Short mmCIF file of C-alpha atoms and ligand atoms in Angstrom, two decimals:
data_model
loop_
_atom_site.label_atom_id
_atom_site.label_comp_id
_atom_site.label_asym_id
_atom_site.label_seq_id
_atom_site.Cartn_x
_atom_site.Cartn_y
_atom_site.Cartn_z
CA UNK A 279 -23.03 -21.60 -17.54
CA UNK A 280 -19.35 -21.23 -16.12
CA UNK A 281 -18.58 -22.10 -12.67
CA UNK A 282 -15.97 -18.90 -11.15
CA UNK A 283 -15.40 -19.14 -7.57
CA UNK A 284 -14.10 -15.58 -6.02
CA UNK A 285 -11.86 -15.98 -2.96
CA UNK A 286 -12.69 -12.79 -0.67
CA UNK A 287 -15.68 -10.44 -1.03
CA UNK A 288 -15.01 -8.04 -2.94
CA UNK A 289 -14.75 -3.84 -2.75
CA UNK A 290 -15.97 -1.80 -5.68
CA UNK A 291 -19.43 -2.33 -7.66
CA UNK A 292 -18.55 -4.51 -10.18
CA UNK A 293 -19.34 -7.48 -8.87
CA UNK A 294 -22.67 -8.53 -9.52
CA UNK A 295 -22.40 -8.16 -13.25
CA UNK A 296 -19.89 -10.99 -12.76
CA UNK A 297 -22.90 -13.09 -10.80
CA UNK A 298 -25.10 -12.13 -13.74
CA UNK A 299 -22.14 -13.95 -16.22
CA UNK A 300 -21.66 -17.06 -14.30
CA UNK A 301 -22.67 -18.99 -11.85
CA UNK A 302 -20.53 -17.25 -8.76
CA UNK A 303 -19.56 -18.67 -5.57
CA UNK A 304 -17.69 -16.34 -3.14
CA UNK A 305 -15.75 -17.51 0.18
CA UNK A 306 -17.25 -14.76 2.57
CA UNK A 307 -15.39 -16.33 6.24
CA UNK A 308 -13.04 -13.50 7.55
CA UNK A 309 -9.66 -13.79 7.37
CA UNK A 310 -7.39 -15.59 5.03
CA UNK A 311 -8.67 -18.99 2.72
CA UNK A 312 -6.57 -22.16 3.50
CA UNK A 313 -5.43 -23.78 0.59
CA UNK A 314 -7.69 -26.99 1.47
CA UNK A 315 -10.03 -24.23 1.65
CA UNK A 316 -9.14 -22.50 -2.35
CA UNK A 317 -9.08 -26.14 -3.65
CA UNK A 318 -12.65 -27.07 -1.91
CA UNK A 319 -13.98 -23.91 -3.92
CA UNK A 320 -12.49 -24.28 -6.92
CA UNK A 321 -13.09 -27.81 -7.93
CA UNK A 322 -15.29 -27.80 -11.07
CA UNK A 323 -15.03 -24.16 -12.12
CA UNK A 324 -13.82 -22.63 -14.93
CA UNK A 325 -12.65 -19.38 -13.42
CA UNK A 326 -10.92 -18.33 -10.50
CA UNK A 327 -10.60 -14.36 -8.90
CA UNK A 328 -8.13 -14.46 -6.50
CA UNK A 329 -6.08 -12.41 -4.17
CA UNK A 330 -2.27 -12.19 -3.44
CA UNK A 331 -2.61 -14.13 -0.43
CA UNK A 332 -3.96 -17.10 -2.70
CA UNK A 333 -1.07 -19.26 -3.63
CA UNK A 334 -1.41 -21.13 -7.27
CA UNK A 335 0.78 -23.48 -7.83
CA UNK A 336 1.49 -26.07 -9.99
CA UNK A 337 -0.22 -29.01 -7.75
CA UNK A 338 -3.54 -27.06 -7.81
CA UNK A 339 -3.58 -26.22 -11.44
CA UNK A 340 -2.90 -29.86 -12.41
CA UNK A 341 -5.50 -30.93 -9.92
CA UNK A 342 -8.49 -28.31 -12.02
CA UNK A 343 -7.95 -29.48 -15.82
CA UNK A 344 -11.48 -28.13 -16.04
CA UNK A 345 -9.73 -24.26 -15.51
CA UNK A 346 -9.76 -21.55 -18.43
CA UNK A 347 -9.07 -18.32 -16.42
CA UNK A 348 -7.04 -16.78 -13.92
CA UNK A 349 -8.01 -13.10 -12.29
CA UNK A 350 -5.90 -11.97 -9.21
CA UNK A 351 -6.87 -8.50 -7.97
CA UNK A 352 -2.87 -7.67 -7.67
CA UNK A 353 -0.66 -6.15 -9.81
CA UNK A 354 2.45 -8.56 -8.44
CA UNK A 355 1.90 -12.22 -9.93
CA UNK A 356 4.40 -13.75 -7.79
CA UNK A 357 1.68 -15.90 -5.72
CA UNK A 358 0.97 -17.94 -9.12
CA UNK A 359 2.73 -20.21 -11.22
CA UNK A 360 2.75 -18.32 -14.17
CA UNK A 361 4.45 -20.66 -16.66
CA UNK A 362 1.83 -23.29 -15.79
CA UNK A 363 -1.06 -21.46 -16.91
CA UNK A 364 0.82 -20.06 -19.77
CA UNK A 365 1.56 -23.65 -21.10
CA UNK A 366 -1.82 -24.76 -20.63
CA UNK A 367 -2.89 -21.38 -22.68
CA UNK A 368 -4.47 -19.88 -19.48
CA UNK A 369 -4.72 -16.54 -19.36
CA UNK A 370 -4.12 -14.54 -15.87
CA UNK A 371 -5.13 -11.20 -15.22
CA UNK A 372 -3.74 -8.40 -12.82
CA UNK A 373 -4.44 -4.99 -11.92
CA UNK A 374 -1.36 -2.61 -12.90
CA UNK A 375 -1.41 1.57 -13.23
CA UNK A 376 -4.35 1.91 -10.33
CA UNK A 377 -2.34 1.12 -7.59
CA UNK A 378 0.78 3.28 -8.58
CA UNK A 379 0.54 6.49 -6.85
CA UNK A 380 -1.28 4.92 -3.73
CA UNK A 381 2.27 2.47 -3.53
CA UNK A 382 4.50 5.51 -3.92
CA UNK A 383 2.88 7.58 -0.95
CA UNK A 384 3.60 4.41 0.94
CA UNK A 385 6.69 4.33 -0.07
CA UNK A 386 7.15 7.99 0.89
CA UNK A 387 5.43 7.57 3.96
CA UNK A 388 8.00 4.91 4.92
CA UNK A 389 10.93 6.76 4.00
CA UNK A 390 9.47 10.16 6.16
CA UNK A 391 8.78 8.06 8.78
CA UNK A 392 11.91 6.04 8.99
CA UNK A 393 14.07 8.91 8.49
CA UNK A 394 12.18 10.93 10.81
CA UNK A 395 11.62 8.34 13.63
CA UNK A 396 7.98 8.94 13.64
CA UNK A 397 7.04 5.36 14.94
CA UNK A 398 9.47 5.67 17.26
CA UNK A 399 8.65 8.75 18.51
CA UNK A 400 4.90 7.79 18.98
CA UNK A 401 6.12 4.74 20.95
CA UNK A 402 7.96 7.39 22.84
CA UNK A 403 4.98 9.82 23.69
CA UNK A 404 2.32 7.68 24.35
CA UNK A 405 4.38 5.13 26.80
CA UNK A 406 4.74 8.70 29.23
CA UNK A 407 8.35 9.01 28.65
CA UNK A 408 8.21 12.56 27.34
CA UNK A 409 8.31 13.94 30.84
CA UNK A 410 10.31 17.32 32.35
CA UNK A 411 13.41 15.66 32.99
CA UNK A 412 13.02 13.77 29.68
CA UNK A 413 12.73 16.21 26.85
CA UNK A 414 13.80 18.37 24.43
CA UNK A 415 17.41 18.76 24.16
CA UNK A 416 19.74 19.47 20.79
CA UNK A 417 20.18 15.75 20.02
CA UNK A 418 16.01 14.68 21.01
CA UNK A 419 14.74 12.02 18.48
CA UNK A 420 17.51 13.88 15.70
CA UNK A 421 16.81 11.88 12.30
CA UNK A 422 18.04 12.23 8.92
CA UNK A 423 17.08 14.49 6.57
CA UNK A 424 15.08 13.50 3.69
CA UNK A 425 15.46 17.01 1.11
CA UNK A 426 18.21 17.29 -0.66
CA UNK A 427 19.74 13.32 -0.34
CA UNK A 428 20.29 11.09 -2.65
CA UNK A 429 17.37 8.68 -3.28
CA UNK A 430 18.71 5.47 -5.28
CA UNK A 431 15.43 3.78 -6.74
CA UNK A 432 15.72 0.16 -7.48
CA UNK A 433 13.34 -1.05 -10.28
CA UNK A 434 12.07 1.63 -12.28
CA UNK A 435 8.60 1.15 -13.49
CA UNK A 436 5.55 2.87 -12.98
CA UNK A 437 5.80 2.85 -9.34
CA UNK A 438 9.42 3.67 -8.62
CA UNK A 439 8.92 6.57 -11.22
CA UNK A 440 6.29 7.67 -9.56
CA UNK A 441 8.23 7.86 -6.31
CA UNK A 442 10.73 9.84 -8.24
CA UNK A 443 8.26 12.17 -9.43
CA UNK A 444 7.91 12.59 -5.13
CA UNK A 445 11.26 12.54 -4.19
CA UNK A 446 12.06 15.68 -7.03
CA UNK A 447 9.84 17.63 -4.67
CA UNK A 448 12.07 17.08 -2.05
CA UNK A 449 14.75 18.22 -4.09
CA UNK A 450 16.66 14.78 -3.89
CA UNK A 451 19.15 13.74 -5.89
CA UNK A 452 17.32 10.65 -8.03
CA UNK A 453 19.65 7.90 -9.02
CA UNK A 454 18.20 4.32 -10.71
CA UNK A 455 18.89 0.92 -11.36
CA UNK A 456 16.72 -1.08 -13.49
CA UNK A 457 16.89 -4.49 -15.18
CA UNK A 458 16.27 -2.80 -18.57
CA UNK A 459 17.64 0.10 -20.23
CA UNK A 460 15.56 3.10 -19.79
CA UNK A 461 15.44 6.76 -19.39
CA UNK A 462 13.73 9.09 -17.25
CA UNK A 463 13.65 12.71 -17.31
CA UNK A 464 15.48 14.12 -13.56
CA UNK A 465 16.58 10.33 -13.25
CA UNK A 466 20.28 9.40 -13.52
CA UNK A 467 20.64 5.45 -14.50
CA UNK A 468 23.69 3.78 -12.71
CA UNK A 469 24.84 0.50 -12.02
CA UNK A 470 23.24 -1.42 -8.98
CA UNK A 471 26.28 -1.63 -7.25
CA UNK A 472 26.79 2.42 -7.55
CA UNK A 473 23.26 2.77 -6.50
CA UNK A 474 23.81 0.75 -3.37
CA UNK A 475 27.36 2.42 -2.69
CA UNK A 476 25.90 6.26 -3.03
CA UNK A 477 22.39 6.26 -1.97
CA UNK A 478 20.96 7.63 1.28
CA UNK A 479 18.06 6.16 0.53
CA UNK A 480 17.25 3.16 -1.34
CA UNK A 481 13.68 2.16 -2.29
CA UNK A 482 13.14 -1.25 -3.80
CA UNK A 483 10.40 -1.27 -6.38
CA UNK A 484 11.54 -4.33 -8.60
CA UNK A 485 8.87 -7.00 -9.08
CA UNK A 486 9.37 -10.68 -7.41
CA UNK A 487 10.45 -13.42 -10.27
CA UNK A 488 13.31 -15.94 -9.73
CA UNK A 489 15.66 -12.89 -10.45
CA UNK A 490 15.03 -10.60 -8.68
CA UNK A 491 14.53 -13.20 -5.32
CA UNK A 492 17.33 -11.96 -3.07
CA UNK A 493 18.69 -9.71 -5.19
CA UNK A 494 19.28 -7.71 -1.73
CA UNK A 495 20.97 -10.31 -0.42
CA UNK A 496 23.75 -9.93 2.46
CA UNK A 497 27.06 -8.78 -0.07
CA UNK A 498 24.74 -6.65 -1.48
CA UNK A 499 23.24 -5.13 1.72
CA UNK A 500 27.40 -4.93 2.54
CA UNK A 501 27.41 -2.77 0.55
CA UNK A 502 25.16 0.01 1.34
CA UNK A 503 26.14 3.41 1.69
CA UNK A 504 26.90 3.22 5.87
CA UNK A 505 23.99 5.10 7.45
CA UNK A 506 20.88 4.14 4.64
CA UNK A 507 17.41 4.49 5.33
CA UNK A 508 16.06 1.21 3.04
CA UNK A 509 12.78 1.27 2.28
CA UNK A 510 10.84 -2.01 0.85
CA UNK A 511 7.11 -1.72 -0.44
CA UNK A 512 7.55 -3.96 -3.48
CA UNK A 513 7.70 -8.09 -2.11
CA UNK A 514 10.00 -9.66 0.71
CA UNK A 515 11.78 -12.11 -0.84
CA UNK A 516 13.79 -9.52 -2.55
CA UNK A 517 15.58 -8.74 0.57
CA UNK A 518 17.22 -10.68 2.89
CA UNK A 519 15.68 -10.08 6.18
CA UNK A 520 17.96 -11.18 8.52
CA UNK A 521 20.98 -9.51 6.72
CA UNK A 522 18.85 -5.93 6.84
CA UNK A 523 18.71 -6.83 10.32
CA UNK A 524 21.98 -7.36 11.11
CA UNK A 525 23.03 -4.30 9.47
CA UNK A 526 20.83 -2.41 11.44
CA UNK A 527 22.14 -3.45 14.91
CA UNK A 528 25.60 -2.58 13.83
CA UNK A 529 24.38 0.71 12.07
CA UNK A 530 25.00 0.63 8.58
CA UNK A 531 21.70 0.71 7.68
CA UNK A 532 20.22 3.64 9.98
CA UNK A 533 16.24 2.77 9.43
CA UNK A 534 13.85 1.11 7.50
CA UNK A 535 10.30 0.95 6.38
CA UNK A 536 9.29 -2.57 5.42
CA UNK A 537 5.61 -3.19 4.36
CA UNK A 538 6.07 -6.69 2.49
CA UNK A 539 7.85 -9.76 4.09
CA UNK A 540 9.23 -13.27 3.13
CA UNK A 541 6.64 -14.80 5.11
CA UNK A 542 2.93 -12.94 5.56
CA UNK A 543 1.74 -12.45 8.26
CA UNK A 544 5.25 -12.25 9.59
CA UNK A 545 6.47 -13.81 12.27
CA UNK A 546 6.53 -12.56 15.55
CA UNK A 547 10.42 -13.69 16.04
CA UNK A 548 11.30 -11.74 12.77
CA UNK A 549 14.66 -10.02 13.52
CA UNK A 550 12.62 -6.84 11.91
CA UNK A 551 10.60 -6.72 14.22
CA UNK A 552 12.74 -6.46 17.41
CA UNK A 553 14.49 -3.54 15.68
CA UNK A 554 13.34 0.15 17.05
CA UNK A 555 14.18 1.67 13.62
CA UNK A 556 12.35 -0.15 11.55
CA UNK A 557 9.10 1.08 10.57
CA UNK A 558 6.56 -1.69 9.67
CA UNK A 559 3.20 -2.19 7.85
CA UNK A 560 1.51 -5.31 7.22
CA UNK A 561 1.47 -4.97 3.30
CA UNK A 562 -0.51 -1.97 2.78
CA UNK A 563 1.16 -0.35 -0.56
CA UNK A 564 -1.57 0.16 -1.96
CA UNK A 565 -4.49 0.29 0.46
CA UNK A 566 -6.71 2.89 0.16
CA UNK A 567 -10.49 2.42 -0.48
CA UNK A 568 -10.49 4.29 -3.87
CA UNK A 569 -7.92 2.25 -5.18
CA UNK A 570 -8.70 -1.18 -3.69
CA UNK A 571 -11.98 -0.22 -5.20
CA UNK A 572 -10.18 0.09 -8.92
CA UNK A 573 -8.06 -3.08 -8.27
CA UNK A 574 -11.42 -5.33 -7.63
CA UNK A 575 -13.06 -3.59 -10.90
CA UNK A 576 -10.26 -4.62 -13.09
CA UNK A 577 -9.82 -7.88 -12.04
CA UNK A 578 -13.93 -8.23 -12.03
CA UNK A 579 -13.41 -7.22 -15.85
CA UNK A 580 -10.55 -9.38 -16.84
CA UNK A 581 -12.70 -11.92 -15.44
CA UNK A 582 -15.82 -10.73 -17.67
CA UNK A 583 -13.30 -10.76 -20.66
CA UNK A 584 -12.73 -14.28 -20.05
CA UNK A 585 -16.31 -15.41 -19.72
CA UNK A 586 -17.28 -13.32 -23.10
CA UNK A 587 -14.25 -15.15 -24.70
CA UNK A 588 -12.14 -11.88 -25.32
CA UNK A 589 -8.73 -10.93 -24.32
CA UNK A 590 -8.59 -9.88 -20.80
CA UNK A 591 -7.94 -5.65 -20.80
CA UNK A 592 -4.90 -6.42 -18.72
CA UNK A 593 -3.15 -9.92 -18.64
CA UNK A 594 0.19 -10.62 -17.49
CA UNK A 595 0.61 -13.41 -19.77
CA UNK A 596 -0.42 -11.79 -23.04
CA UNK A 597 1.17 -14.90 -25.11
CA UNK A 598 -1.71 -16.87 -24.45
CA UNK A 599 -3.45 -15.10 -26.84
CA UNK A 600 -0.60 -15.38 -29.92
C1 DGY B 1900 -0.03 -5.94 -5.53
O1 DGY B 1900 -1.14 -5.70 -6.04
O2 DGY B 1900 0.76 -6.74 -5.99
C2 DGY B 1900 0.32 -5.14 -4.33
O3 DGY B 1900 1.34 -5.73 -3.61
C3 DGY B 1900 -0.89 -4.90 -3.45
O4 DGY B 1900 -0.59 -3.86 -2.57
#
């Protein structure tokens, strides 16, 4: 019987048809898996189901020659070293389309809420500072407006359409950049550079692979539209951190909502973090129990798919099966 050792408990009720497939071993200690920890658990077993805080690289794969499957319960594959399983004919599964809508009322939420100060304002309220000779006046908490701006989407999948579909509610202007040609009904494609130079709000929704890392990067965040509200729910490494925050303290950018970082958990001496506009999340895009629920079911079935010897339902490295 094959060995598959699963690297958090998992939500939804799929589970225990994989323990009826395999022989299962789950890590059930709270909080996150060390990787002395993931390589403990993993020796001698043919499949892994893993999480996006599990990082796969190339020393652990060469160091489990007894491996045949990959299943992360995460759409973004960043965390693993792709190319390695895909030259040792691996497949690796991931969980796209559930956590789509879920991600773009983050994203939303972000935007709002940076725009709006909300964060700040709760700070505000609950510290006792809203007091009689403290209060509302023309220019009290004043934000920016969110209906009827110009929303520049970067990355233009299923995720930063579906924040389009959103922002067209709002009766924004919808502009896009995307890596590949495409077309979107209510979507206007430009060039990145127009996107960054016209938007008042910019969402970044590209996936993290060696191009896209930094493609915010400090000329490009130069380059913002002065007085942005830049919202990030897709992975950290796109954007350079300390540039965002240096544009913040000298006001180009106005706000942000940042729910992914370079480093998770961030640090506490983050630049983002001493910043009163910036709203901040501790990667939560897609974080609701429904849809956590559907993310552990898909990656329990790519992981069934496996066992049974067919293609996994959704596999981000499809070639392996050419
Ligand atoms: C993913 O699945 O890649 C998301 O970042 C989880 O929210």
């Amino acid at each position: 019987m094959s060995r598959v050792f699963v690297t958090h408990q998992l939500p939804g009720e799929r589970l225990p048809l994989l323990a009826q497939q395999c022989d299962l071993s789950i890590w059930e200690q709270p909080g996150l898996l060390s990787a002395q920890g993931l390589r403990a658990g993993l020796a001698g077993c043919q499949g892994l189901v893993c999480l996006l805080t599990d990082r796969i690289d190339a020393q652990l794969l060469n160091a489990m020659p007894q491996l045949e499957f990959v299943s992360s319960m995460s759409v973004g594959v960043d965390h693993i070293d792709v190319e390695a399983l895909t030259r040792r004919g691996i497949p690796l599964g991931h969980t796209p389309g559930v956590l789509v809508d879920t991600t773009a009322d983050t994203a939303f939420a972000l935007m709002l809420a940076a725009a709006r100060r909300v964060a700040e304002a709760d700070r505000y309220v609950r510290a006792g500072n809203w007091r009689l000779d403290n209060a509302w006046a023309p220019d009290f908490f004043v934000g920016k407006d969110v209906s009827g701006a110009t929303l520049g989407i970067i990355g233009l999948g299923a995720i930063g359409q579906a924040i389009a579909r959103r922002a067209a509610g709002f009766n924004m202007r919808i502009i896009a950049w995307n890596r590949s040609p495409m077309q979107v009904p209510g979507v206007e494609m430009v060039a990145l550079e127009e996107l960054l130079q016209s938007s008042d709000f910019v969402s970044v929704n590209v996936a993290l692979t060696p191009t896209t890392r930094g493609l915010l990067d400090a000329q490009r965040i130069s380059m913002l539209k002065p007085g942005v509200v830049l919202v990030n729910t897709a992975r950290g490494g796109i954007v350079d951190e300390a540039a965002l925050a240096q544009a913040l303290d000298t006001g180009q950018v106005y706000a942000a909502g940042v729910d992914v970082f370079a480093q998770e958990p961030v640090a506490m001496d983050n630049p983002l973090l001493a910043h009163p506009r910036v709203v901040l999340a501790p990667h939560i895009g897609s974080a609701t129990e429904l849809t956590r629920a559907r993310m552990a079911n898909i990656a329990v079935d790519n992981a069934l798919a496996a066992l049974s010897g067919e293609p996994m339902p959704f596999c981000a490295n499809p070639q392996v099966y050419r």
